[in-house]
Short mmCIF file of C-alpha atoms in Angstrom, two decimals:
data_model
loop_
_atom_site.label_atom_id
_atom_site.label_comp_id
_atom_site.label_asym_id
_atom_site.label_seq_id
_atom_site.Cartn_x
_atom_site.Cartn_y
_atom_site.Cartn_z
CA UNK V 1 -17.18 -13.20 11.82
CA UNK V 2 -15.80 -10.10 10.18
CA UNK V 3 -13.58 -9.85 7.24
CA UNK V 4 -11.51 -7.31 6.11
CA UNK V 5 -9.64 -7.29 2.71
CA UNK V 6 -6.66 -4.79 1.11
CA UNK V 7 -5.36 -4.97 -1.89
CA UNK V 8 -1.70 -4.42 -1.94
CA UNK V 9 0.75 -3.31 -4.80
CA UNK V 10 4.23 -4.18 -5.28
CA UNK V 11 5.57 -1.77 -3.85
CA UNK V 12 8.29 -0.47 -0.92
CA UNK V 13 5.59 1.03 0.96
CA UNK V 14 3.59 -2.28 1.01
CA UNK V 15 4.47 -3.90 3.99
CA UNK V 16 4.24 -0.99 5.94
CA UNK V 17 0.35 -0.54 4.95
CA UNK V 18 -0.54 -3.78 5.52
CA UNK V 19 0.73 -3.36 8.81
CA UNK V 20 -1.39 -0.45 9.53
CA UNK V 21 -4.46 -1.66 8.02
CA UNK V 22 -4.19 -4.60 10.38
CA UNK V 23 -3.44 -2.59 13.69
CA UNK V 24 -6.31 -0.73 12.60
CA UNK V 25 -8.68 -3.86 12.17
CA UNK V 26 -7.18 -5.50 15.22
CA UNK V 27 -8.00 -2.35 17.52
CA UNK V 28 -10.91 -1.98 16.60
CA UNK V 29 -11.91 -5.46 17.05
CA UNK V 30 -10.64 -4.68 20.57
CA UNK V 31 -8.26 -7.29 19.67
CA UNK V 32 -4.79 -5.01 20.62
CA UNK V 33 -3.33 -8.09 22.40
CA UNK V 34 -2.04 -9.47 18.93
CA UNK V 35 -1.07 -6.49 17.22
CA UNK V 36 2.36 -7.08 17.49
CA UNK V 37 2.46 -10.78 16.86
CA UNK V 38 -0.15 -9.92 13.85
CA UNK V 39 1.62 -6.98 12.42
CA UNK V 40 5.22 -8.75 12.41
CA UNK V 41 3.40 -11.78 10.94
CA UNK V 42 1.61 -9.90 8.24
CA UNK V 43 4.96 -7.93 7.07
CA UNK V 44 7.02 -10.92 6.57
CA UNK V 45 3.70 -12.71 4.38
CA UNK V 46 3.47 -8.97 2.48
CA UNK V 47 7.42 -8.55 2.04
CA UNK V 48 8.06 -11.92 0.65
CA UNK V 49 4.85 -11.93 -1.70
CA UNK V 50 6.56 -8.58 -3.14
CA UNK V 51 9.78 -10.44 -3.16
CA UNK V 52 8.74 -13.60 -4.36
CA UNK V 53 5.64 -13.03 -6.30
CA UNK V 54 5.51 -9.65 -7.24
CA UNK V 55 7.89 -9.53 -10.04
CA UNK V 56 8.00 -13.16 -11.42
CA UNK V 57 6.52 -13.87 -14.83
CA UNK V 58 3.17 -15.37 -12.87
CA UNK V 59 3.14 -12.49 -10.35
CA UNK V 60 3.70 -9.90 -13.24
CA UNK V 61 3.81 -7.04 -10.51
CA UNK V 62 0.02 -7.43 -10.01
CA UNK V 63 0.59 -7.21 -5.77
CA UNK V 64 -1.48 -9.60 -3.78
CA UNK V 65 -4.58 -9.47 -1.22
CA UNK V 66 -5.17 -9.64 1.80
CA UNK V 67 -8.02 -11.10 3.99
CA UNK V 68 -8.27 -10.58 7.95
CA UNK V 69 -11.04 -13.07 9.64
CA UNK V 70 -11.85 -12.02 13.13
CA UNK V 71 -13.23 -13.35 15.91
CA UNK V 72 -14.00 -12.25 19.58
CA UNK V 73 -10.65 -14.43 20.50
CA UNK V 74 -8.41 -14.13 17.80
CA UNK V 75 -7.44 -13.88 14.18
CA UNK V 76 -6.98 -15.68 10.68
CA UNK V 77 -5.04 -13.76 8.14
CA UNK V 78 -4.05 -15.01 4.52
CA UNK V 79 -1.71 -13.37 1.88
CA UNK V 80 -2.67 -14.31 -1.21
CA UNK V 81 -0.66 -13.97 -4.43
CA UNK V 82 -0.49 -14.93 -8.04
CA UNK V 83 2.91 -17.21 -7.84
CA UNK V 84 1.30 -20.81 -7.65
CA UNK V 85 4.92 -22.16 -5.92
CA UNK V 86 3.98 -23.15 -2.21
CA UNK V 87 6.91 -21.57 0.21
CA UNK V 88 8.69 -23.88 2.30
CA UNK V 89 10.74 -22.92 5.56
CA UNK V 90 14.18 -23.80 4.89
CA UNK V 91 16.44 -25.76 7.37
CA UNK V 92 18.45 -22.53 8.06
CA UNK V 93 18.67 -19.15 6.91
CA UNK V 94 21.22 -16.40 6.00
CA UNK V 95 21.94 -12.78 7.64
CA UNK V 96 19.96 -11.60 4.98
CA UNK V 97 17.08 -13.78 4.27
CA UNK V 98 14.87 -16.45 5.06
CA UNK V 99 13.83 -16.28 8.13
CA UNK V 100 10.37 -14.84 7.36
CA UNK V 101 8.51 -18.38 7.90
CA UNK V 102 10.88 -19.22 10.64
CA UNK V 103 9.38 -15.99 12.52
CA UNK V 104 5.66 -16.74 10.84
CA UNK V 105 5.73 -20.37 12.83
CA UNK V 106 7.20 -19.36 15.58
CA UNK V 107 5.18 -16.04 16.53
CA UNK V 108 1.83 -18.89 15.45
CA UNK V 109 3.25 -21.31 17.30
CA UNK V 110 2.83 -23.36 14.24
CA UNK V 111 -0.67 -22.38 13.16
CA UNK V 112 0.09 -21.65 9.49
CA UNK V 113 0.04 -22.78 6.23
CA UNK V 114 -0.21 -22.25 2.95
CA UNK V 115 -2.21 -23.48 0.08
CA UNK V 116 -3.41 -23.31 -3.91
CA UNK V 117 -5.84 -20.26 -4.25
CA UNK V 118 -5.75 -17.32 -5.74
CA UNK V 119 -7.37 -14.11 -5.36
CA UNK V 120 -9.77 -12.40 -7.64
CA UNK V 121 -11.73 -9.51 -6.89
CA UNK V 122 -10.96 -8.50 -3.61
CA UNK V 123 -11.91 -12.25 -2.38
CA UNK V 124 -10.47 -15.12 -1.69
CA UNK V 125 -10.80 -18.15 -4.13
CA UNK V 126 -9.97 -17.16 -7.26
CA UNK V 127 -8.08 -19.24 -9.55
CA UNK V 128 -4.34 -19.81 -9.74
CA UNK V 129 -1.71 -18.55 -7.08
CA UNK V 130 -1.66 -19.42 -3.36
CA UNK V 131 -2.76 -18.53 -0.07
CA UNK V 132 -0.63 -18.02 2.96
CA UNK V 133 -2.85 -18.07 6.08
CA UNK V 134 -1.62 -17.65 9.52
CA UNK V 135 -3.98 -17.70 13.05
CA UNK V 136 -3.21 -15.92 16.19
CA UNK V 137 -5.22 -15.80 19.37
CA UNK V 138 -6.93 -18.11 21.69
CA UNK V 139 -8.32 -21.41 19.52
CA UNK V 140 -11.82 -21.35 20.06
CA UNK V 141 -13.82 -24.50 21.02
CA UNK V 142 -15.05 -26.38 17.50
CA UNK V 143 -18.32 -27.05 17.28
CA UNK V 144 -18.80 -26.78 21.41
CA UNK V 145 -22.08 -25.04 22.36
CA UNK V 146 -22.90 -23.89 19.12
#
């Protein structure tokens, strides 16, 4: 399966990047079904990692990574950062803020979630920080005729 990894700065531009460098990936994967879902999913992971992350004492404005996984039926994306605190989707949310993991689970139809593991080197696995992963597309069979 193909990966694809960014590195991405704290920055304003940020989001809008990552969303191009995954409508790029996702096209030509000949996977322009998702773009949408994946590009709306993959600014609110960027935008709060900038947010959240970015300019805490752990984040330190390093940015975060990104990894795309793709398949011939979907996708597996994960925003990783240096802030080691898990999110968690609040009961409710403000005008202003936190709906970004409402969106994330409902766009994934719950196929998300986030875990310890940093990035280091363009690669995930690193130590310290988190992971925020997300899958769109069709599940494929596991294990099924392979």
């Amino acid at each position: 399966m193909p990966e694809y990894s960014l590195r991405i700065p704290t920055h304003a531009t940020s989001p809008r990047i990552a969303r191009e460098f995954v409508t790029s990936v996702l096209k030509a994967q000949q996977l322009g079904d998702i773009v949408d879902d994946a590009t709306l999913c993959i600014s609110e992971l960027v935008t709060n990692s900038c947010l959240h992350a970015g300019g805490s004492a752990a984040g330190a404005g390093t940015g975060a990574g990104l990894l795309l996984v793709t398949n011939p039926v979907g996708l597996r994306a994960t925003v990783f950062d240096t802030d080691v605190t898990l999110p968690v989707m609040k009961e409710g949310y403000d005008a202003e803020s936190g709906r970004g993991l409402w969106i994330l689970d409902s766009v994934t139809a719950g196929r998300w979630g986030a875990e310890r593991r940093g990035w280091r080197a363009g690669r995930g696995g690193g130590e310290g920080g988190k992971g925020v992963w997300f899958e769109l597309g069709a599940q494929r069979p596991s294990g099924r005729g392979r």
